[in-house]
Short mmCIF file of C-alpha atoms and ligand atoms in Angstrom, two decimals:
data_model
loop_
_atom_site.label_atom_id
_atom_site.label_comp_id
_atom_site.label_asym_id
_atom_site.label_seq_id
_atom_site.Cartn_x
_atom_site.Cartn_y
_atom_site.Cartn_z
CA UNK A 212 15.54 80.52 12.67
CA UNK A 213 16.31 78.02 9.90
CA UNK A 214 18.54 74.94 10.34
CA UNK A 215 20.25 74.28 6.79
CA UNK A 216 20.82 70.43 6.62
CA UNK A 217 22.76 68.93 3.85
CA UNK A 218 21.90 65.52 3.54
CA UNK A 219 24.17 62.89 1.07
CA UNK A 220 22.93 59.61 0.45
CA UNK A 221 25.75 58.71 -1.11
CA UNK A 222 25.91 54.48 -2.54
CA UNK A 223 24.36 50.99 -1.56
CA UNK A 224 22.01 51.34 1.27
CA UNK A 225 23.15 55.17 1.71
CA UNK A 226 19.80 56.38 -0.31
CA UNK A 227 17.37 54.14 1.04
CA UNK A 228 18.70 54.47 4.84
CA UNK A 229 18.77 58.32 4.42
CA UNK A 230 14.91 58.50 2.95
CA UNK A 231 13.77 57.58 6.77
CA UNK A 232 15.91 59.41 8.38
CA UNK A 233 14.74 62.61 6.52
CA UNK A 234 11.46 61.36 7.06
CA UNK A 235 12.03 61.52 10.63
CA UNK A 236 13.73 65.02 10.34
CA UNK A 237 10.66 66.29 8.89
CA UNK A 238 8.13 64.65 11.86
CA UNK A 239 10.07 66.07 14.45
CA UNK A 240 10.21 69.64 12.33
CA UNK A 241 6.77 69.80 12.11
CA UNK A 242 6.47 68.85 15.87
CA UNK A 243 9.06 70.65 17.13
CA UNK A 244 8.94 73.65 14.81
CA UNK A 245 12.77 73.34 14.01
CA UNK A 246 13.06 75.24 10.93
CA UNK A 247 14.91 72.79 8.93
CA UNK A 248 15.88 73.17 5.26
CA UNK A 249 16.60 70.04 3.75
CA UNK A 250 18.82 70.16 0.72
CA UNK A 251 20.86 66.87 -0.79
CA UNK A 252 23.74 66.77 -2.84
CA UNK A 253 26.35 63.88 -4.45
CA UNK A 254 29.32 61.96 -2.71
CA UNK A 255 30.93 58.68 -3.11
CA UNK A 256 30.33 56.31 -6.31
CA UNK A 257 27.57 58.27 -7.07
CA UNK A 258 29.14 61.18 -7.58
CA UNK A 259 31.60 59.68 -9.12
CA UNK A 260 29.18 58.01 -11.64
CA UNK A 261 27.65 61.63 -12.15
CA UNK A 262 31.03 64.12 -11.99
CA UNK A 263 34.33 61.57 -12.84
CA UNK A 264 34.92 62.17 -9.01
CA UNK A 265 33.39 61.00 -5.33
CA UNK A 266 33.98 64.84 -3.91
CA UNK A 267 32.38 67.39 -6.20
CA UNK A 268 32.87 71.25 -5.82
CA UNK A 269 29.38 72.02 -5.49
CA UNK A 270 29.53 69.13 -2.78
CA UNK A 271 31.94 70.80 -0.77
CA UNK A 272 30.82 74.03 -1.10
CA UNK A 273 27.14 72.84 -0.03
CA UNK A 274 28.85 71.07 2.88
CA UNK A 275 30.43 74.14 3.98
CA UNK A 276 27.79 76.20 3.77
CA UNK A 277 25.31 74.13 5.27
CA UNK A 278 24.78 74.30 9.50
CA UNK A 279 24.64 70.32 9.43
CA UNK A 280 25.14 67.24 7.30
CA UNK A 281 23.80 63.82 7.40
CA UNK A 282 25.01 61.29 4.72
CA UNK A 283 24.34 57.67 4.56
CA UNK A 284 27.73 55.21 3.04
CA UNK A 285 30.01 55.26 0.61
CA UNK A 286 31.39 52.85 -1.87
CA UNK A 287 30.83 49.56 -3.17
CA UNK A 288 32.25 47.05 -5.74
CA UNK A 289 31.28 48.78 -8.83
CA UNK A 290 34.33 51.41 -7.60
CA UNK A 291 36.80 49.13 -6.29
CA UNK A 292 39.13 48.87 -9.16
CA UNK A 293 39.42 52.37 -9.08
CA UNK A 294 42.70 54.32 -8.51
CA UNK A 295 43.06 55.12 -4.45
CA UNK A 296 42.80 58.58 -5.22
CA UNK A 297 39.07 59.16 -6.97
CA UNK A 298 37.47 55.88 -5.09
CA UNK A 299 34.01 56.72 -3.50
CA UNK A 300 35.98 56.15 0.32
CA UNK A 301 37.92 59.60 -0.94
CA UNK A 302 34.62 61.41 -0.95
CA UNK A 303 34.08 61.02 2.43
CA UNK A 304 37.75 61.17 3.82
CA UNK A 305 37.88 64.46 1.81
CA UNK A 306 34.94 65.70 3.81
CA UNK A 307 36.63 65.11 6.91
CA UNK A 308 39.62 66.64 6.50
CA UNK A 309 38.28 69.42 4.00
CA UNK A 310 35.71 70.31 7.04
CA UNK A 311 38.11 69.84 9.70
CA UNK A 312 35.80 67.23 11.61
CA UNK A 313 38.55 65.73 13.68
CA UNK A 314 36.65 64.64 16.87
CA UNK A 315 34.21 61.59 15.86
CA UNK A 316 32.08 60.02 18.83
CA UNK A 317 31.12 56.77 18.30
CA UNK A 318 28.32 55.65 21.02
CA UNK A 319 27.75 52.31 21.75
CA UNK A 320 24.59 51.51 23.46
CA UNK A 321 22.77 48.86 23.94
CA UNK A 322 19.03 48.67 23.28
CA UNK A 323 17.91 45.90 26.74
CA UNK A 324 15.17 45.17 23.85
CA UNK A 325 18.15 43.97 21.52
CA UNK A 326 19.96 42.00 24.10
CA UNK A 327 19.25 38.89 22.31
CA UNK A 328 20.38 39.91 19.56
CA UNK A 329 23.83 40.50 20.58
CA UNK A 330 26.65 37.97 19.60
CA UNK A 331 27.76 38.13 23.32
CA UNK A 332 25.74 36.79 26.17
CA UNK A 333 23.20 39.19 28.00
CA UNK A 334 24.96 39.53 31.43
CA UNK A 335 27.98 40.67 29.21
CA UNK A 336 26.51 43.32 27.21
CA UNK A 337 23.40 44.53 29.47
CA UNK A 338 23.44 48.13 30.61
CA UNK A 339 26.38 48.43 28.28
CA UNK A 340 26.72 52.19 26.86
CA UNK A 341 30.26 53.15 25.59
CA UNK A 342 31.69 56.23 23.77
CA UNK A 343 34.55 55.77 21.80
CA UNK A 344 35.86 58.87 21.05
CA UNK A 345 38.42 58.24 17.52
CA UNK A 346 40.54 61.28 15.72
CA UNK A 347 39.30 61.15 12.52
CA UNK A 348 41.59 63.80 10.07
CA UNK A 349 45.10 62.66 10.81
CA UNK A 350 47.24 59.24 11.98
CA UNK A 351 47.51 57.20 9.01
CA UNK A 352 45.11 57.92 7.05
CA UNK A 353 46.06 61.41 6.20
CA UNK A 354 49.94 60.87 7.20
CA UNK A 355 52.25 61.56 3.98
CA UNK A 356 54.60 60.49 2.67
CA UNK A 357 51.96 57.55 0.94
CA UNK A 358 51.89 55.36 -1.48
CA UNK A 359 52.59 52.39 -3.72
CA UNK A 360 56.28 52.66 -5.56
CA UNK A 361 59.00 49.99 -7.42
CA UNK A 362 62.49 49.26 -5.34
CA UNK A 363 65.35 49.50 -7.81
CA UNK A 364 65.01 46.06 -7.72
CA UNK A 365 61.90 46.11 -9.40
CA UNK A 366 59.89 45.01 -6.41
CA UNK A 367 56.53 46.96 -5.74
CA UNK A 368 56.55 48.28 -2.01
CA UNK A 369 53.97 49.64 -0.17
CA UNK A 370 53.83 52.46 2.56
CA UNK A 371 52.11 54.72 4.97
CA UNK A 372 53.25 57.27 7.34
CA UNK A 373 51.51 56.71 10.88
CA UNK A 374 51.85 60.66 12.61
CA UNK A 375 50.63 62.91 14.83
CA UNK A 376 51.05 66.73 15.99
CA UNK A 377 51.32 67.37 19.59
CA UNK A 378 48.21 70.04 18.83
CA UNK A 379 46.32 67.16 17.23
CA UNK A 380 47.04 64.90 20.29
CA UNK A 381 45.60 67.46 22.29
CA UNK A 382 42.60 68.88 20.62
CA UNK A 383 41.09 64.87 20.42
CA UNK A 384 42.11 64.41 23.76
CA UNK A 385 40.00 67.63 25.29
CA UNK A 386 37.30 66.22 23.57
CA UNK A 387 37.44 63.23 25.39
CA UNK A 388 38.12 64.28 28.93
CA UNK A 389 35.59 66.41 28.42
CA UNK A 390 32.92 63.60 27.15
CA UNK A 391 34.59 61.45 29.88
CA UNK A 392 33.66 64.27 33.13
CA UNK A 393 30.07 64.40 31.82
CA UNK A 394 29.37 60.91 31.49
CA UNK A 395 31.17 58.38 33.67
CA UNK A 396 34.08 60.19 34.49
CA UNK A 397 36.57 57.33 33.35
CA UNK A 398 38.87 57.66 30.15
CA UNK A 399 40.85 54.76 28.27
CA UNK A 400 43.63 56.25 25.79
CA UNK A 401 44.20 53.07 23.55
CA UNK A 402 47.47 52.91 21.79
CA UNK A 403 50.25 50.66 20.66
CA UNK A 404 53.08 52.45 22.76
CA UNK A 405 54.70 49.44 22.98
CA UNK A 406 56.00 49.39 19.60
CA UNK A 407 55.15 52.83 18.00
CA UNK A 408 56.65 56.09 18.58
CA UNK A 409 53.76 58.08 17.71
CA UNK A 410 51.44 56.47 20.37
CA UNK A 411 54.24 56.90 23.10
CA UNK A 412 53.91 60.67 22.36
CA UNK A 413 50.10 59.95 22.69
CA UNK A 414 50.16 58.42 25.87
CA UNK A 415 52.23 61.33 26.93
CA UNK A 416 50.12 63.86 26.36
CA UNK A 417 47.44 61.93 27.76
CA UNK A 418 48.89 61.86 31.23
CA UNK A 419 49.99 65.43 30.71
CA UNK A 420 46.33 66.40 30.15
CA UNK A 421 45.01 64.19 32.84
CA UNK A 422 46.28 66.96 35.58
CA UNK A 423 43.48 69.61 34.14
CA UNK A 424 41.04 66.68 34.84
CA UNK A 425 41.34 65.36 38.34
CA UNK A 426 38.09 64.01 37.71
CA UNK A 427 38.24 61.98 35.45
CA UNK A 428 39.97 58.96 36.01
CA UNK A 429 42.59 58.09 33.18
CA UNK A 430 43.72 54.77 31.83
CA UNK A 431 45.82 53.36 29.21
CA UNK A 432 45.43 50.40 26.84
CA UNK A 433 47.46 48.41 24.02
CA UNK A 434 45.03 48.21 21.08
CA UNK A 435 45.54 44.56 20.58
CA UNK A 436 44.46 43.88 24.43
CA UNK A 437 41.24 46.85 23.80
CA UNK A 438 40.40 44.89 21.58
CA UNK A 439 39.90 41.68 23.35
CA UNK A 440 38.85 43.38 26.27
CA UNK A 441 35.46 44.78 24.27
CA UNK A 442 34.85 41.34 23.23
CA UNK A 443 35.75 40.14 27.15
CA UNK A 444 34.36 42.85 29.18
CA UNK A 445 32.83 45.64 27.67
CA UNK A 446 31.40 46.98 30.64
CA UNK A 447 34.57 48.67 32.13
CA UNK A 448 34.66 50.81 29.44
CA UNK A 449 33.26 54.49 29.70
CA UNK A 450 34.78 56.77 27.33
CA UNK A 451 37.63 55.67 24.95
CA UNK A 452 40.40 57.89 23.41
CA UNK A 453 42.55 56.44 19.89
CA UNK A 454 44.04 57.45 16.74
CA UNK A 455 42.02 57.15 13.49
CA UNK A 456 42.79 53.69 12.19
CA UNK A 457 42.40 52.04 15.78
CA UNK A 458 39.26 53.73 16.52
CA UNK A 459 37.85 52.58 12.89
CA UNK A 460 38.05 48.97 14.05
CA UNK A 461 37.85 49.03 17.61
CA UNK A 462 34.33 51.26 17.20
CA UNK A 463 33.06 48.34 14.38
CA UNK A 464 33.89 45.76 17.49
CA UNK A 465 32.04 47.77 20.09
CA UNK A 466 29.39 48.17 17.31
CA UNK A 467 28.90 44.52 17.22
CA UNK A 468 27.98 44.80 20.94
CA UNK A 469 24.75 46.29 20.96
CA UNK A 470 23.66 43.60 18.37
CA UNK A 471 24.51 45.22 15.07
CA UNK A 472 26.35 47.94 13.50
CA UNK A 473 23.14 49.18 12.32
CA UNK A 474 22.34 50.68 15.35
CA UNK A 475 25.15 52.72 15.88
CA UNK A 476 25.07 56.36 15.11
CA UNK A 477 28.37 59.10 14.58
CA UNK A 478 29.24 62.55 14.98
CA UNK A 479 32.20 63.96 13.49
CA UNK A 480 32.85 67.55 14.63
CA UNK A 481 34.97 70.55 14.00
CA UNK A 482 36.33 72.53 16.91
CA UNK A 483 32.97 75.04 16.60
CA UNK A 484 30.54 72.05 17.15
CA UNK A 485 29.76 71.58 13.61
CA UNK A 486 29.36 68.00 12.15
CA UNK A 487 29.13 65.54 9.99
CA UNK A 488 26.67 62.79 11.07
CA UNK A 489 26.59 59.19 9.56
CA UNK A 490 25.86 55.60 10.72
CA UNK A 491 28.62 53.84 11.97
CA UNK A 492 28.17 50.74 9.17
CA UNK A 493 28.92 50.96 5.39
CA UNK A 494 27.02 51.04 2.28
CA UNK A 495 26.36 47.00 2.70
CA UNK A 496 26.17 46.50 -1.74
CA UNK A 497 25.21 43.35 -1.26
CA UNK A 498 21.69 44.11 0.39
CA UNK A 499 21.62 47.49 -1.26
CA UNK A 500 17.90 48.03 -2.78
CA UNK A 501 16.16 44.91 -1.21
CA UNK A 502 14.69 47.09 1.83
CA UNK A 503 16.84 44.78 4.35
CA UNK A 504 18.66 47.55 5.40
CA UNK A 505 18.43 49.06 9.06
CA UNK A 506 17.49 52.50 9.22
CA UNK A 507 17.82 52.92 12.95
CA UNK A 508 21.63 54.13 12.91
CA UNK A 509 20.80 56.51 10.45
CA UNK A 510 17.63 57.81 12.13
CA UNK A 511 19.48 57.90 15.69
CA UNK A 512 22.37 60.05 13.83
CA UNK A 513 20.31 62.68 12.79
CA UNK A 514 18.83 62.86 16.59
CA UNK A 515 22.96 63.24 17.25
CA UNK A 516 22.37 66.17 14.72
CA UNK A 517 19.85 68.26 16.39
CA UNK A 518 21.77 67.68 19.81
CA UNK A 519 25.24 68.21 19.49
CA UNK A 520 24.79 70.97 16.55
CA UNK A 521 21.51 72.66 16.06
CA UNK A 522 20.95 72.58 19.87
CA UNK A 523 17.73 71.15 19.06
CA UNK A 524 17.93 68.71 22.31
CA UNK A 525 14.11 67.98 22.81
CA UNK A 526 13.51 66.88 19.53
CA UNK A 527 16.54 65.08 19.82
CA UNK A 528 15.43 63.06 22.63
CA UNK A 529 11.98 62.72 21.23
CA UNK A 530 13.35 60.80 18.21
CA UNK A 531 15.62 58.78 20.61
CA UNK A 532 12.66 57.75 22.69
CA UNK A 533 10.63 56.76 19.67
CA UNK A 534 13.14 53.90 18.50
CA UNK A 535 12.90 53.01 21.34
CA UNK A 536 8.69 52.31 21.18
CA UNK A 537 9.30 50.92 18.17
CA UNK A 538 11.62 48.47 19.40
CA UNK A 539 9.63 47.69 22.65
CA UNK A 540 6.57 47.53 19.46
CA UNK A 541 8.69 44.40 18.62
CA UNK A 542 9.81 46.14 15.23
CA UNK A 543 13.11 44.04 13.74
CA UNK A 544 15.14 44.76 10.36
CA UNK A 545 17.17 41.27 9.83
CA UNK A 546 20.19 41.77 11.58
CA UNK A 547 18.37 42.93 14.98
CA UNK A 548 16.09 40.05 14.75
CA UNK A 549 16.87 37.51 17.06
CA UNK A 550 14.69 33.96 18.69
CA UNK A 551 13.23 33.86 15.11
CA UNK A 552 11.27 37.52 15.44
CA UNK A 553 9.46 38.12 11.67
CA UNK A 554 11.17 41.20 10.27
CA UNK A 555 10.17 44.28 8.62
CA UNK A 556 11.94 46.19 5.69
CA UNK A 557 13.67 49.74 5.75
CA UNK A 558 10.59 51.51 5.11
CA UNK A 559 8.51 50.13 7.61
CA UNK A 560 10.92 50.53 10.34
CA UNK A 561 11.05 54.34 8.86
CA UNK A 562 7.08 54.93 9.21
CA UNK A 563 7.12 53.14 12.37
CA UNK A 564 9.42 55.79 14.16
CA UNK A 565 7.70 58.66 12.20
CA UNK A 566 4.39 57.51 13.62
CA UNK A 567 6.01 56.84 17.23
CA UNK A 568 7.11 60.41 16.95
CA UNK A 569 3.91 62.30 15.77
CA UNK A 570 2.12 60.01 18.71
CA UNK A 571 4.42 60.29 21.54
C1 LIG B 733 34.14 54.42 8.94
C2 LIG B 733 34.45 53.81 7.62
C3 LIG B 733 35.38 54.70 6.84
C4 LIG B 733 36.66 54.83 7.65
C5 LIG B 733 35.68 54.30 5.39
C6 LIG B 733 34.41 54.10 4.59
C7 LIG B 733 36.61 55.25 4.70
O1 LIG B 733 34.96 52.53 7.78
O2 LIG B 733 33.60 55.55 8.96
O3 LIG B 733 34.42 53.79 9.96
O4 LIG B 733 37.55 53.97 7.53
O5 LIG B 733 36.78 55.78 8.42
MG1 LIG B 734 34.90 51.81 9.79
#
């Protein structure tokens, strides 16, 4: 059986993060006999550089046709005066919603190796291991009516449209409860219900659903007080349930947890179990090329791969336990480093969990 993997590097870091993690792909192939055929294709500013656009056909069609994709970050500054529509973010957003990958998890785990590194205090953020679970293909960032247009008064007025289907509600929210009775079994929908229609009918549907899931034990949060409670007291969090744009920042915050964003890994699934896997962080321009960046999120995404849609669970694990060696091995990129620990670059870190893999 043959596994086809798309992988797109897309901009800044995205090509030299993605190198390793392929590397890794093909250790644990060869180990584990997987089967995998690796193709890559273009997305974000480099496509755009390539094409005139960050989402080209063959792109798509290569992402549809493929049984998995891993893709590194989009964007950067050379794109940013760019009109909304063709900027490098557009790539990516257009894979989401093109594929239908509405159900992102967002783990946050914390290394104990990495406690130091953390901007909270080890008792806070020890043993901590969160999922935020965000809807990633509607609320507003797909929501229409959208846009930038002049008042008859001449003044220039902004707008988005912040809305969700009861269906949509609902298909994000089994995917939660459902995350929420195999782990923990506690759920926290996070919403603004306090001020916005949309999230009242969210919370709604959230209680509604909770009667299918007597076992899992349902909660509800504002977003503003989620948000200090992950900086407070991340530990009584299990699973978490939100819209798009609340679980884009609140999963950055939880990131920042486990010591860096470059440690956290993604999923983004359709309603089969096929994804879209990426590092939580972005494409980080300003260290893009240097070999500073951390190739650990990227490398623990593509485990997510062979777990939650090639099935491929042992290898999986395998490639899980070996970041772990190589952060017991003392390994650090610069932002895990911590008590003044030297650091190593992108490719080192790379080889390091290739070699932990072959070995263990
Ligand atoms: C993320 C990113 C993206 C998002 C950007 C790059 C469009 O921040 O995956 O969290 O906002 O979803
Ligand atoms: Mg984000």
């Amino acid at each position: 059986m043959t596994h086809n993997i798309l992988v797109l590097p897309g901009d800044g870091i995205g090509p030299e993060i993605v190198t390793e993690a392929e590397k890794v792909l093909q250790a644990a192939d060869v180990k584990f006999n997987l089967g995998l055929n690796i193709t890559s294709a273009l997305v974000g500013g480099s496509a755009i550089d390539v094409t005139g656009g960050p989402l080209p056909e063959a792109t798509l069609d290569a992402a549809k046709a493929a049984d998995a994709i891993l893709l590194g970050a989009v964007g950067g500054p050379k794109w940013d005066g760019l009109d909304m529509a063709i900027r490098p973010e557009k790539g990516l957003l257009g894979l989401r919603s093109n594929l239908k990958l509405f159900g992102n998890l967002r783990p946050a785990i914390l290394y104990p190796q990495l406690a130091d590194a953390s901007s909270l205090k080890p008792e806070i953020v020890s043993g901590l291991d969160i999922l935020i679970v965000r809807e990633l293909t509607g609320g507003i960032y797909f929501g229409q009516p959208r846009g930038i247009r002049v008042l008859d008064n001449g003044e220039r007025q902004g707008y988005n449209t912040y809305i969700y289907a009861e269906s949509e509600i609902r298909r994000i929210g089994k995917v939660a409860f459902e995350a929420a009775r195999a782990r923990g079994g506690k759920l926290c929908s996070v919403d603004k219900a306090n001020v916005l229609e949309v999230t009242v009918l969210w919370r709604e549907i959230m209680d509604e659903m909770a009667t299918d899931y007597p076992d899992v034990e349902l909660s509800h949060m504002y977003v503003d007080n989620a948000a200090m409670q992950l900086v407070r007291a991340p530990k009584q969090f299990d699973v978490m349930v939100t819209g798009n744009m609340f679980g884009d920042i609140l999963s950055d915050a939880a990131a920042m947890l486990t010591g860096s964003i470059g440690m956290l890994p993604s999923a983004s699934l359709d309603e089969a179990g096929k994804g879209m896997y990426e590092p939580c962080h972005g494409s980080a321009p300003d260290i893009a090329g240097q070999g500073k960046a951390n190739p650990l999120a990227t490398i623990l995404s593509a485990a997510m791969m062979l777990r939650y849609t090639l099935n491929e669970g042992a290898a999986a694990d395998a490639i899980e336990t070996a970041v772990s060696v190589v952060l017991d091995q003392g390994l650090r990129t610069a932002d895990i480093s911590a008590n003044g620990m030297q650091t190593v670059d992108t490719k080192t870190m790379g080889d390091a969990v290739v070699s932990a893999l072959v070995n263990g």
